[in-house]
mmCIF file of C-alpha atoms in Angstrom:
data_model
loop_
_atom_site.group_PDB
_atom_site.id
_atom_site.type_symbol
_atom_site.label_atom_id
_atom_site.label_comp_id
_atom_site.label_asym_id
_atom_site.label_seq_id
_atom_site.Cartn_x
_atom_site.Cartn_y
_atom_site.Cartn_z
ATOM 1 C CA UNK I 1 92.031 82.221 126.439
ATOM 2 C CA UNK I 2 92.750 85.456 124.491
ATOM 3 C CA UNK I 3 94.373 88.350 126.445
ATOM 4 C CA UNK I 4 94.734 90.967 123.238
ATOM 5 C CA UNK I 5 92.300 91.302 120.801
ATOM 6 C CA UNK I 6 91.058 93.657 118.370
ATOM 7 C CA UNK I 7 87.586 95.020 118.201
ATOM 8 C CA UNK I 8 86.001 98.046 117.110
ATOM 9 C CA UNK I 9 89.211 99.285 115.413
ATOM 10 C CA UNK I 10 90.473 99.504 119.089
ATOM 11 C CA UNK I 11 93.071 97.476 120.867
ATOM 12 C CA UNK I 12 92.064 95.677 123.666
ATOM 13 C CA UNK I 13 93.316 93.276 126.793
ATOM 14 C CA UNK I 14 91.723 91.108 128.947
ATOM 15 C CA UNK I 15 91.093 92.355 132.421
ATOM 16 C CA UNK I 16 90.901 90.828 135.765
ATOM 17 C CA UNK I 17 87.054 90.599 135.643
ATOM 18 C CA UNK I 18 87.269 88.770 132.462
ATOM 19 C CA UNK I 19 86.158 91.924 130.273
ATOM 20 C CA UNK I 20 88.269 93.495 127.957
ATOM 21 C CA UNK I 21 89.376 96.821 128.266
ATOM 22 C CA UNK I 22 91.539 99.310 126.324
ATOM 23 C CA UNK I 23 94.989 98.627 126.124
ATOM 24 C CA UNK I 24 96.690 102.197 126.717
ATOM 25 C CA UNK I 25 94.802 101.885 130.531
ATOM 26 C CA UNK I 26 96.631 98.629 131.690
ATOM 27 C CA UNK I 27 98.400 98.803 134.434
ATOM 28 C CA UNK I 28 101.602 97.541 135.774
ATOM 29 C CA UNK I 29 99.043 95.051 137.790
ATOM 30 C CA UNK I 30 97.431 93.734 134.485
ATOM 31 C CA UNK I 31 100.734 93.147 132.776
ATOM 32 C CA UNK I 32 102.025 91.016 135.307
ATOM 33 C CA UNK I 33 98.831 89.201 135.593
ATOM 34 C CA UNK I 34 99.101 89.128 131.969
ATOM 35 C CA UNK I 35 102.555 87.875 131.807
ATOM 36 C CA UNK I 36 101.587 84.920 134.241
ATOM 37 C CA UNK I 37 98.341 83.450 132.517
ATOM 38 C CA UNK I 38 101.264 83.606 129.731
ATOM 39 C CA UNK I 39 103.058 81.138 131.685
ATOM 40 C CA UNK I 40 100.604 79.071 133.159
ATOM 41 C CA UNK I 41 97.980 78.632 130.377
ATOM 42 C CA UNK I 42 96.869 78.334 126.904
ATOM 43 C CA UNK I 43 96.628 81.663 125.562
ATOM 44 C CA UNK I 44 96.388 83.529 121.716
ATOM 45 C CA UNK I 45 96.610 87.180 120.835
ATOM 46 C CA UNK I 46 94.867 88.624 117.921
ATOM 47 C CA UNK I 47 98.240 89.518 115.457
ATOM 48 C CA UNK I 48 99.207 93.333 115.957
ATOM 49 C CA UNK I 49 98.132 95.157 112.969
ATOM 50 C CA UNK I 50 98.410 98.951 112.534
ATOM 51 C CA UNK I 51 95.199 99.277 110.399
ATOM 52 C CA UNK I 52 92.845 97.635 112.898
ATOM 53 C CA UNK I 53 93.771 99.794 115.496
ATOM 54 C CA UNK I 54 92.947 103.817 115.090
ATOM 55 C CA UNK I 55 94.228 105.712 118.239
ATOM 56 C CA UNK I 56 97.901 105.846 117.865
ATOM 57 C CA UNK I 57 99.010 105.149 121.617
ATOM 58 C CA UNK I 58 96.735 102.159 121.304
ATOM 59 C CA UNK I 59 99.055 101.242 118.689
ATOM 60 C CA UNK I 60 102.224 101.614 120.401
ATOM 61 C CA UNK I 61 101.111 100.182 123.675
ATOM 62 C CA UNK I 62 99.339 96.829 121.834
ATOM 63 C CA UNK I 63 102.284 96.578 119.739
ATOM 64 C CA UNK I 64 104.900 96.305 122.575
ATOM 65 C CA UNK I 65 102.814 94.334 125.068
ATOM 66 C CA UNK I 66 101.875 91.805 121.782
ATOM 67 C CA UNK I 67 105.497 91.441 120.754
ATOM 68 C CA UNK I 68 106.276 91.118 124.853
ATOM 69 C CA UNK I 69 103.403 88.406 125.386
ATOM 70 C CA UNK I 70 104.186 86.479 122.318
ATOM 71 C CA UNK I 71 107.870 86.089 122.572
ATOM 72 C CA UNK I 72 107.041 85.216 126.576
ATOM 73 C CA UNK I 73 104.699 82.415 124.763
ATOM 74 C CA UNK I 74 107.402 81.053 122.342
ATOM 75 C CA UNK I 75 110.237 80.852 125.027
ATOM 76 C CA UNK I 76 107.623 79.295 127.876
ATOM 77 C CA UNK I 77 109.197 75.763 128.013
ATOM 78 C CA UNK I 78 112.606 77.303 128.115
ATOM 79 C CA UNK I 79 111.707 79.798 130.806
ATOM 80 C CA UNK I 80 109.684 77.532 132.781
ATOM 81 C CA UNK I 81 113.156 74.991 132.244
ATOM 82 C CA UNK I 82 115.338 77.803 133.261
ATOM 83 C CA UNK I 83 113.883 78.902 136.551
ATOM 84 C CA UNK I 84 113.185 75.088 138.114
ATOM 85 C CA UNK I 85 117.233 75.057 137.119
ATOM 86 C CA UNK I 86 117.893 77.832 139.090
ATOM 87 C CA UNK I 87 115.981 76.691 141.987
ATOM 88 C CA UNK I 88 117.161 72.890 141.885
ATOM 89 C CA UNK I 89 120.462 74.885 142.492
ATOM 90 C CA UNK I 90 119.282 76.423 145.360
ATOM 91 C CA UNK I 91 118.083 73.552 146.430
ATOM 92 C CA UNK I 92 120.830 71.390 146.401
ATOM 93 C CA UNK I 93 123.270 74.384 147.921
ATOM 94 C CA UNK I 94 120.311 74.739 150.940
ATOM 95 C CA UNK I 95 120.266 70.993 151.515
ATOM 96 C CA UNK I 96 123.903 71.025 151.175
ATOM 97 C CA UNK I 97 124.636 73.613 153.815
ATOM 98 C CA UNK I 98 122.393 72.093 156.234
ATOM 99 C CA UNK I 99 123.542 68.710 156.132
ATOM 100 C CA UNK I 100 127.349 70.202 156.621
ATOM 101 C CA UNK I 101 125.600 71.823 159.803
ATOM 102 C CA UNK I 102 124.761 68.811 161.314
ATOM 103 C CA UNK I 103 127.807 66.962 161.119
#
């Protein structure tokens, strides 16, 4: 699945209906959304490149949300690692507290 791409000399992201819409209109909605599929699936990005793209807040905004998206995508099996840790913790100090409140 491809969230960013570039078409049409225009930087683009994939939106909740599955089209792709310009990327200086996302939301704080579609990032997040973004950020999960990130998480949870198989994704690629078409490589940030300042020629392809011709409006200049297109630029900025694909460039930071690529860089974002991509290091999210290289550190998912740590992330994903990290946060069961933190909740086996939580776990374990929940199942903890109510076993000490039964005795």
């Amino acid at each position: 699945m491809k969230l960013l791409s570039i078409e049409n000399n225009m930087g683009l992201y994939l939106g909740e209906s599955g089209q792709y819409s310009p990327v200086d209109k996302i939301t704080k909605e579609d990032l997040l959304r973004l950020v999960n599929l990130t998480l949870q699936e198989d994704v690629e990005f078409d490589v940030y490149d300042d020629n392809a793209i011709k409006n200049q807040a297109q630029q900025i905004v694909y460039k930071s949300v690529f860089e974002k998206l991509r290091g999210l995508k290289d550190r998912k099996k740590e992330f994903v690692d990290e946060s069961e840790r933190l909740y086996l913790k939580e776990y374990e100090r929940y199942r903890e507290d109510s076993l000490k409140k039964r005795v």
